[in-house]
Amino acid sequence: MTQETAEHASPLTVLAEDEIIFRDSVRAFAEAQIRPLVREMDEHAKIPRSLVDRLFELGIMGIEVPESYGGSGGTFFHAVLAVEELSRVDPSVGVLVDVQNTLVINALLRWGSDEVKRRYLPALAAKTVGAYALSEAASGSDAFALTTRAREDGDAYVLTGRKLWITNGNEADLFIVFATINPDAGYRGITAFLVERGFQGFSVGRKEDKLGIRASSTCELILEDCRVPRANVLGEIGKGYKTAIETLNEGRIGIGAQMIGLAKGALQHAVAYTKERKQFGKAIAEFQAVQHQLARAAVEVEAATLTVYNAARLREANRPFLTEAAICKVFSSEVAERVASLAVNLFGGNGFVKEYPVEKLYRDAKIGQIYEGTSNLQLQTIAKQLLGSG
Ligand SMILES: Cc1cc2nc3c(=O)[nH]c(=O)nc-3n(C[C@H](O)[C@H](O)[C@H](O)COP(=O)(O)OP(=O)(O)OC[C@H]3O[C@@H](n4cnc5c(N)ncnc54)[C@H](O)[C@@H]3O)c2cc1C
């Protein structure tokens, strides 16, 4: 190896100076501003607007928005670090920031016209929460079987249908809504529209009562003859499937980040508790069986982190990352579930009650295997590549 290649082969977990500063600022914020609210937010199934405002002030609601639009001018990797650090403390806040950055802003940056960017990016960086509405009651994994209909009418499209499971539904003022302009055209009819909460015919319906990430709102959206100006088509007519596929491919690296953050949070709690809790006259961390369980969790967390950072770095380097993103999501969500489960075990009875933080992380971990493409769908992507049919 030449000196030059050695210098370029930077270790995956070594962060650049700006990344360290950024990560540390999000970490400090999460500890000081989010940690005290976690239990209350879970119990009330709500993230207070005052906290959302503070996320905006910190600059993490518009991480990749260029400074010329009032954003932070950061990178995709910064977004991954923010989601990880927030999720270490509360995966509900992690996913709010994740959807805003890796789905909504990402889609606008890539597919928005100059006019769309001028109109919406400054607001998204300053005060407007965004949501991403693809799923419907009868189309989840088979997302392109969606039935929300968009009919052309003069200088607008009129949208009718219902969306389900939409993260940030309660907080959002801007929704990327996928609808079909022609059901007979299959996926080629799908088009992405930017729908403002105030548009006539648009309303937010029922909020789901969930197992985990309870503070993150998950809502139904109702579109009844909702008139959307033609200028609010995001990307090209009939190319919405491309917008959806490409943003979700990147978004699932964000879910990987949410899951490694959660796993690190759970491990941190387990280490602290086992050093404190005494049985048989000594700290339970002194038992080798417990040490090995903690060590195994650390192995898994390290491996999952490498898969997430690798996918994120590949994406940032404009290299193919589809399989790596699927790998990072499958693996990190399984690791999060296992590590959170171990933390519950190591807390004993205290692991099973709400007074301690780990039962919540255990509940929160489950979602990683479901949204932004279930684990089965990720495995399908990996298998296609493996078998040469991808
Ligand atoms: C908390 C939460 C937040 C969400 N946020 C959003 C959001 O912001 N925006 C949005 O658009 N959607 C969102 N979703 C929807 C989410 O993406 C879907 O729930 C997910 O894609 C799965 O779809 P489904 O629920 O219809 O399950 P189904 O597609 O019905 O899947 C059920 C089971 O069948 C398996 N399965 C399905 N097809 C296959 C196949 N071909 N091969 C093997 N197994 C298969 C799945 O893996 C799964 O185990 C959210 C969901 C939840 C629960």
Coordinates of C-alpha atoms and ligand atoms in Angstrom, one line a residue:
M1 CA 0.0 0.0 0.0
T2 CA 1.3 3.4 -0.9
Q3 CA 1.4 6.2 1.7
E4 CA -1.3 8.0 -0.3
T5 CA -3.8 5.1 -0.3
A6 CA -3.1 4.6 3.4
E7 CA -4.0 8.2 4.0
H8 CA -7.2 7.9 2.1
A9 CA -8.4 4.8 3.9
S10 CA -9.8 6.6 6.8
P11 CA -11.3 4.3 9.5
L12 CA -15.1 4.3 9.4
T13 CA -15.6 5.4 12.9
V14 CA -13.1 8.2 12.9
L15 CA -15.1 11.4 12.5
A16 CA -13.9 14.6 11.0
E17 CA -13.4 17.6 13.3
D18 CA -16.7 19.3 12.2
E19 CA -18.5 16.0 12.7
I20 CA -17.2 15.6 16.2
I21 CA -18.2 19.1 17.1
F22 CA -21.7 18.6 15.6
R23 CA -22.2 15.2 17.3
D24 CA -21.1 16.5 20.7
S25 CA -23.5 19.5 20.4
V26 CA -26.4 17.2 19.6
R27 CA -25.4 14.8 22.4
A28 CA -25.2 17.6 25.0
F29 CA -28.6 19.0 23.8
A30 CA -30.2 15.5 24.0
E31 CA -28.9 15.0 27.5
A32 CA -29.9 18.4 28.8
Q33 CA -33.1 19.2 27.0
I34 CA -34.6 15.8 26.0
R35 CA -33.6 13.3 28.8
P36 CA -35.7 15.0 31.4
L37 CA -38.8 14.8 29.2
V38 CA -38.6 11.3 27.9
R39 CA -40.9 9.5 30.3
E40 CA -43.6 12.2 30.2
M41 CA -43.5 12.4 26.4
D42 CA -43.9 8.6 26.2
E43 CA -46.8 8.7 28.7
H44 CA -48.6 11.5 27.0
A45 CA -47.7 10.3 23.5
K46 CA -46.6 13.7 22.5
I47 CA -43.5 15.8 21.7
P48 CA -44.1 19.3 23.0
R49 CA -43.9 22.1 20.5
S50 CA -41.4 23.9 22.7
L51 CA -39.0 21.0 22.2
V52 CA -39.6 21.0 18.4
D53 CA -38.8 24.7 18.4
R54 CA -35.5 24.0 20.2
L55 CA -34.6 21.4 17.6
F56 CA -35.1 24.1 15.0
E57 CA -33.0 26.5 17.0
L58 CA -30.2 24.0 17.2
G59 CA -30.2 23.8 13.4
I60 CA -31.0 20.1 13.2
M61 CA -34.3 20.4 11.4
G62 CA -32.6 21.6 8.2
I63 CA -29.2 19.9 8.4
E64 CA -28.6 19.6 4.6
V65 CA -30.5 22.7 3.6
P66 CA -27.9 25.1 2.1
E67 CA -27.0 28.1 4.2
S68 CA -28.4 30.3 1.3
Y69 CA -31.8 29.0 2.2
G70 CA -31.3 29.5 5.9
G71 CA -30.2 25.9 6.7
S72 CA -27.2 24.4 8.4
G73 CA -25.3 23.5 5.1
G74 CA -24.4 20.1 6.6
T75 CA -24.1 16.7 5.1
F76 CA -26.0 13.5 5.0
F77 CA -23.6 12.1 7.5
H78 CA -24.3 14.9 9.9
A79 CA -28.0 13.9 9.7
V80 CA -27.1 10.3 10.5
L81 CA -25.1 11.5 13.5
A82 CA -28.0 13.7 14.7
V83 CA -30.5 10.9 14.5
E84 CA -28.1 8.5 16.3
E85 CA -27.4 10.9 19.2
L86 CA -31.1 11.9 19.7
S87 CA -32.2 8.2 19.6
R88 CA -29.6 7.3 22.2
V89 CA -31.9 9.4 24.5
D90 CA -35.3 9.2 22.8
P91 CA -35.9 7.3 19.5
S92 CA -39.2 9.3 19.1
V93 CA -37.4 12.6 18.8
G94 CA -34.8 10.7 16.6
V95 CA -37.5 9.7 14.1
L96 CA -39.0 13.2 14.0
V97 CA -35.7 14.6 13.0
D98 CA -35.0 11.7 10.7
V99 CA -38.1 12.1 8.6
Q100 CA -37.6 15.8 8.4
N101 CA -34.0 15.5 7.1
T102 CA -33.5 12.2 5.3
L103 CA -37.0 12.0 3.6
V104 CA -38.6 15.4 3.3
I105 CA -35.7 17.8 2.9
N106 CA -33.8 15.2 1.0
A107 CA -36.6 14.8 -1.5
L108 CA -37.0 18.5 -2.0
L109 CA -33.2 19.0 -2.4
R110 CA -33.1 16.4 -5.1
W111 CA -36.4 16.8 -6.9
G112 CA -37.7 20.3 -6.1
S113 CA -37.7 23.0 -8.7
D114 CA -35.9 26.2 -7.9
E115 CA -39.2 27.7 -7.1
V116 CA -40.2 24.9 -4.8
K117 CA -36.9 25.1 -3.0
R118 CA -37.2 28.9 -2.5
R119 CA -40.8 28.5 -1.3
Y120 CA -40.3 25.6 1.2
L121 CA -36.7 25.1 2.2
P122 CA -36.3 28.2 4.3
A123 CA -39.5 27.3 6.2
L124 CA -38.4 23.7 6.7
A125 CA -35.1 24.9 8.2
A126 CA -36.8 27.5 10.4
K127 CA -40.2 26.3 11.7
T128 CA -42.1 23.9 9.4
V129 CA -42.1 20.2 10.3
G130 CA -42.5 17.9 7.2
A131 CA -44.0 14.5 6.7
Y132 CA -43.8 11.8 4.1
A133 CA -47.0 10.1 3.1
L134 CA -46.7 7.0 0.9
S135 CA -48.4 4.2 2.9
E136 CA -52.1 3.4 2.8
A137 CA -54.3 0.9 4.5
A138 CA -54.0 -1.6 1.6
S139 CA -50.6 -0.7 0.4
G140 CA -47.7 -1.0 2.8
S141 CA -44.9 -3.2 1.5
D142 CA -46.6 -3.1 -1.9
A143 CA -46.4 0.7 -1.7
F144 CA -47.0 1.3 -5.4
A145 CA -50.4 -0.3 -5.2
L146 CA -51.6 3.0 -3.6
T147 CA -55.0 4.3 -4.6
T148 CA -55.0 8.0 -3.6
R149 CA -56.0 9.6 -6.8
A150 CA -54.9 12.9 -8.4
R151 CA -57.1 14.3 -11.2
E152 CA -55.9 17.2 -13.3
D153 CA -58.1 20.2 -13.1
G154 CA -57.0 23.4 -14.8
D155 CA -53.8 24.7 -13.1
A156 CA -54.1 22.2 -10.2
Y157 CA -54.5 18.6 -9.3
V158 CA -57.4 17.4 -7.1
L159 CA -56.3 14.7 -4.6
T160 CA -58.7 12.2 -3.1
G161 CA -57.8 9.3 -0.8
R162 CA -56.4 8.3 2.6
K163 CA -52.9 7.9 3.9
L164 CA -52.1 5.8 6.9
W165 CA -49.2 5.6 9.4
I166 CA -47.8 9.0 8.7
T167 CA -45.0 10.0 11.0
N168 CA -45.1 13.6 12.2
G169 CA -48.7 13.8 11.1
N170 CA -49.6 15.9 14.2
E171 CA -46.7 18.3 14.0
A172 CA -46.3 18.7 10.3
D173 CA -47.4 21.6 8.1
L174 CA -46.0 20.3 4.9
F175 CA -46.7 16.8 3.5
I176 CA -45.2 15.0 0.6
V177 CA -48.2 13.0 -0.6
F178 CA -47.9 10.3 -3.2
A179 CA -50.9 9.8 -5.4
T180 CA -51.6 8.2 -8.8
I181 CA -52.7 10.3 -11.8
N182 CA -53.6 7.1 -13.6
P183 CA -54.2 3.8 -11.8
D184 CA -54.1 1.8 -15.1
A185 CA -50.4 3.0 -15.5
G186 CA -49.3 1.1 -12.4
Y187 CA -46.2 2.6 -10.8
R188 CA -45.8 4.9 -13.8
G189 CA -48.8 6.9 -12.6
I190 CA -47.4 7.7 -9.2
T191 CA -46.6 11.4 -8.6
A192 CA -45.4 13.3 -5.6
F193 CA -47.3 16.4 -4.4
L194 CA -46.4 19.0 -1.8
V195 CA -49.5 19.5 0.3
E196 CA -49.8 22.2 2.9
R197 CA -51.8 21.5 6.1
G198 CA -54.0 24.5 5.3
F199 CA -55.0 23.4 1.8
Q200 CA -58.8 23.0 1.5
G201 CA -59.9 19.3 1.5
F202 CA -56.8 18.2 3.6
S203 CA -57.1 17.0 7.2
V204 CA -55.2 14.9 9.6
G205 CA -57.3 12.0 11.0
R206 CA -56.8 9.5 13.8
K207 CA -53.5 9.3 15.7
E208 CA -52.4 5.7 16.3
D209 CA -51.9 4.4 19.9
K210 CA -48.6 2.5 19.6
L211 CA -46.4 0.0 21.3
G212 CA -43.3 2.1 21.0
I213 CA -42.0 5.4 19.8
R214 CA -45.2 6.6 21.4
A215 CA -44.3 10.3 21.5
S216 CA -43.8 10.3 17.7
S217 CA -47.1 11.0 16.1
T218 CA -48.4 8.4 13.5
C219 CA -51.5 9.7 11.8
E220 CA -54.0 9.1 9.1
L221 CA -54.3 11.8 6.4
I222 CA -57.6 12.5 4.7
L223 CA -57.7 14.1 1.2
E224 CA -61.2 15.0 0.1
D225 CA -61.0 16.9 -3.2
C226 CA -57.9 18.6 -2.0
R227 CA -56.8 21.1 -4.6
V228 CA -53.0 21.2 -5.0
P229 CA -51.5 23.8 -7.4
R230 CA -49.5 22.3 -10.3
A231 CA -46.5 24.2 -9.0
N232 CA -46.6 21.8 -6.0
V233 CA -45.8 18.7 -8.0
L234 CA -42.5 17.5 -6.7
G235 CA -40.3 16.2 -9.5
E236 CA -41.9 14.9 -12.7
I237 CA -45.5 13.7 -13.2
G238 CA -45.5 9.9 -13.2
K239 CA -42.0 9.8 -11.7
G240 CA -43.1 9.7 -8.1
Y241 CA -42.1 6.1 -7.8
K242 CA -38.5 7.2 -8.4
T243 CA -38.7 9.9 -5.8
A244 CA -40.1 7.4 -3.3
I245 CA -37.6 4.7 -4.0
E246 CA -34.6 7.0 -4.0
T247 CA -35.5 8.9 -0.8
L248 CA -36.5 5.7 1.0
N249 CA -33.2 4.0 0.1
E250 CA -31.4 6.9 1.9
G251 CA -34.0 7.2 4.6
R252 CA -33.4 3.7 5.8
I253 CA -29.8 4.6 6.6
G254 CA -31.4 7.1 9.0
I255 CA -33.5 4.3 10.6
G256 CA -30.2 2.3 10.9
A257 CA -28.9 5.4 12.8
Q258 CA -32.0 5.5 15.0
M259 CA -31.4 1.8 15.9
I260 CA -27.7 2.1 16.7
G261 CA -28.5 5.1 18.8
L262 CA -31.2 3.2 20.7
A263 CA -28.8 0.2 21.2
K264 CA -26.0 2.5 22.5
G265 CA -28.5 4.1 24.9
A266 CA -29.6 0.7 26.2
L267 CA -26.1 -0.6 26.6
Q268 CA -25.1 2.6 28.4
H269 CA -28.0 2.1 30.9
A270 CA -27.1 -1.6 31.3
V271 CA -23.4 -0.8 32.1
A272 CA -24.3 1.9 34.6
Y273 CA -26.9 -0.2 36.3
T274 CA -24.8 -3.4 36.6
K275 CA -21.9 -1.5 38.2
E276 CA -24.3 0.0 40.7
R277 CA -26.6 -2.9 41.6
K278 CA -25.3 -5.4 44.2
Q279 CA -26.3 -9.0 44.7
F280 CA -24.4 -11.7 46.6
G281 CA -22.3 -9.0 48.1
K282 CA -20.9 -7.4 44.9
A283 CA -21.9 -5.4 41.9
I284 CA -23.6 -7.7 39.3
A285 CA -21.1 -6.3 36.7
E286 CA -18.5 -8.3 38.6
F287 CA -20.1 -11.6 37.5
Q288 CA -18.3 -13.0 34.5
A289 CA -21.6 -14.1 33.0
V290 CA -22.9 -10.6 33.1
Q291 CA -19.6 -9.2 31.7
H292 CA -19.8 -11.6 28.7
Q293 CA -23.4 -10.5 28.0
L294 CA -22.4 -6.9 28.1
A295 CA -19.3 -7.6 25.9
R296 CA -21.4 -9.5 23.3
A297 CA -23.8 -6.5 23.2
A298 CA -20.8 -4.2 22.6
V299 CA -19.6 -6.5 19.7
E300 CA -23.1 -6.2 18.1
V301 CA -23.3 -2.5 18.6
E302 CA -19.9 -2.0 17.0
A303 CA -20.7 -4.2 14.1
A304 CA -24.1 -2.4 13.5
T305 CA -22.4 1.0 13.7
L306 CA -20.0 -0.1 11.0
T307 CA -22.8 -1.1 8.7
V308 CA -24.7 2.2 9.2
Y309 CA -21.6 4.4 8.8
N310 CA -20.5 2.4 5.8
A311 CA -23.8 2.9 4.0
A312 CA -23.9 6.6 5.0
R313 CA -20.3 7.2 3.8
L314 CA -21.0 5.3 0.5
R315 CA -24.1 7.5 -0.1
E316 CA -22.0 10.6 0.6
A317 CA -19.3 9.5 -1.8
N318 CA -21.9 9.0 -4.5
R319 CA -21.2 5.3 -4.7
P320 CA -23.9 2.5 -4.9
F321 CA -25.3 1.9 -1.4
L322 CA -28.6 0.1 -2.0
T323 CA -27.5 -3.3 -0.6
E324 CA -25.5 -1.7 2.2
A325 CA -28.5 0.4 3.3
A326 CA -30.7 -2.7 3.4
I327 CA -28.0 -4.6 5.4
C328 CA -27.6 -1.7 7.9
K329 CA -31.4 -1.5 8.5
V330 CA -31.9 -5.3 9.0
F331 CA -28.9 -5.7 11.2
S332 CA -29.1 -2.6 13.3
S333 CA -32.8 -3.1 14.1
E334 CA -32.2 -6.7 15.2
V335 CA -29.2 -5.5 17.3
A336 CA -31.3 -2.8 18.9
E337 CA -34.0 -5.3 19.9
R338 CA -31.4 -7.7 21.3
V339 CA -29.5 -5.1 23.2
A340 CA -32.6 -3.5 24.6
S341 CA -33.9 -6.9 25.6
L342 CA -30.6 -7.7 27.4
A343 CA -30.8 -4.3 29.2
V344 CA -34.3 -5.3 30.5
N345 CA -32.9 -8.6 31.7
L346 CA -30.0 -7.0 33.5
F347 CA -32.2 -4.5 35.2
G348 CA -34.1 -7.4 36.7
G349 CA -37.5 -6.4 38.0
N350 CA -36.6 -2.8 37.5
G351 CA -36.2 -3.5 33.8
F352 CA -39.9 -4.3 33.6
V353 CA -41.2 -1.0 35.1
K354 CA -41.6 2.5 33.7
E355 CA -39.6 4.1 36.4
Y356 CA -36.5 2.9 34.7
P357 CA -35.6 3.8 31.1
V358 CA -35.0 0.4 29.4
E359 CA -38.5 -1.0 29.0
K360 CA -39.3 1.9 26.8
L361 CA -36.2 1.3 24.6
Y362 CA -37.3 -2.3 24.3
R363 CA -40.7 -1.2 23.1
D364 CA -39.2 1.4 20.8
A365 CA -36.8 -1.0 19.2
K366 CA -39.5 -3.1 17.4
I367 CA -40.4 -0.4 14.9
G368 CA -37.0 -0.6 13.2
Q369 CA -38.0 -3.9 11.7
I370 CA -41.2 -2.5 10.3
Y371 CA -41.1 1.0 8.9
E372 CA -39.3 2.2 5.7
G373 CA -39.5 -1.3 4.4
T374 CA -39.9 -4.3 6.7
S375 CA -36.9 -6.7 7.3
N376 CA -38.3 -9.2 4.8
L377 CA -38.3 -6.5 2.1
Q378 CA -34.7 -5.6 3.0
L379 CA -33.7 -9.2 2.9
Q380 CA -35.3 -9.4 -0.6
T381 CA -33.1 -6.5 -1.7
I382 CA -30.0 -8.2 -0.3
A383 CA -30.9 -11.6 -1.8
K384 CA -31.5 -10.0 -5.3
Q385 CA -28.0 -8.6 -5.3
L386 CA -26.6 -11.8 -3.9
L387 CA -28.2 -13.9 -6.5
G388 CA -27.5 -11.6 -9.4
S389 CA -31.0 -10.6 -10.2
G390 CA -30.9 -7.1 -8.7
Ligands
LIG1 C1 -44.9 3.8 13.6 C2 -45.0 3.8 12.1 C3 -44.6 4.9 11.4 C4 -44.7 4.9 10.0 N1 -44.4 6.0 9.3 C5 -44.6 6.1 8.0 C6 -44.5 7.3 7.3 O1 -44.1 8.3 7.8 N2 -44.8 7.3 6.0 C7 -45.3 6.2 5.3 O2 -45.6 6.3 4.1 N3 -45.4 5.1 6.0 C8 -45.1 5.0 7.3 N4 -45.3 3.8 8.0 C9 -45.8 2.6 7.2 C10 -44.7 1.5 7.1 O3 -43.8 1.9 6.2 C11 -45.5 0.2 6.8 O4 -46.2 -0.2 7.9 C12 -44.5 -0.9 6.3 O5 -43.9 -0.5 5.1 C13 -45.2 -2.2 6.3 O6 -46.4 -2.2 5.6 P1 -47.7 -2.8 6.2 O7 -47.9 -2.3 7.5 O8 -48.8 -2.6 5.2 O9 -47.3 -4.4 6.3 P2 -47.5 -5.5 5.1 O10 -46.9 -5.0 3.9 O11 -48.9 -5.9 5.1 O12 -46.6 -6.6 5.7 C14 -47.0 -7.5 6.7 C15 -45.9 -8.7 6.8 O13 -45.8 -9.3 5.5 C16 -44.5 -9.3 5.1 N5 -44.4 -9.2 3.6 C17 -45.1 -8.4 2.8 N6 -44.8 -8.6 1.5 C18 -43.8 -9.5 1.5 C19 -43.0 -10.1 0.5 N7 -43.2 -9.8 -0.8 N8 -42.2 -11.1 0.9 C20 -42.0 -11.4 2.2 N9 -42.7 -10.9 3.2 C21 -43.6 -9.9 2.9 C22 -43.8 -8.1 5.7 O14 -42.5 -8.2 5.8 C23 -44.5 -8.1 7.1 O15 -43.9 -9.0 8.0 C24 -45.2 3.7 9.3 C25 -45.6 2.6 10.1 C26 -45.5 2.6 11.5 C27 -46.0 1.4 12.2

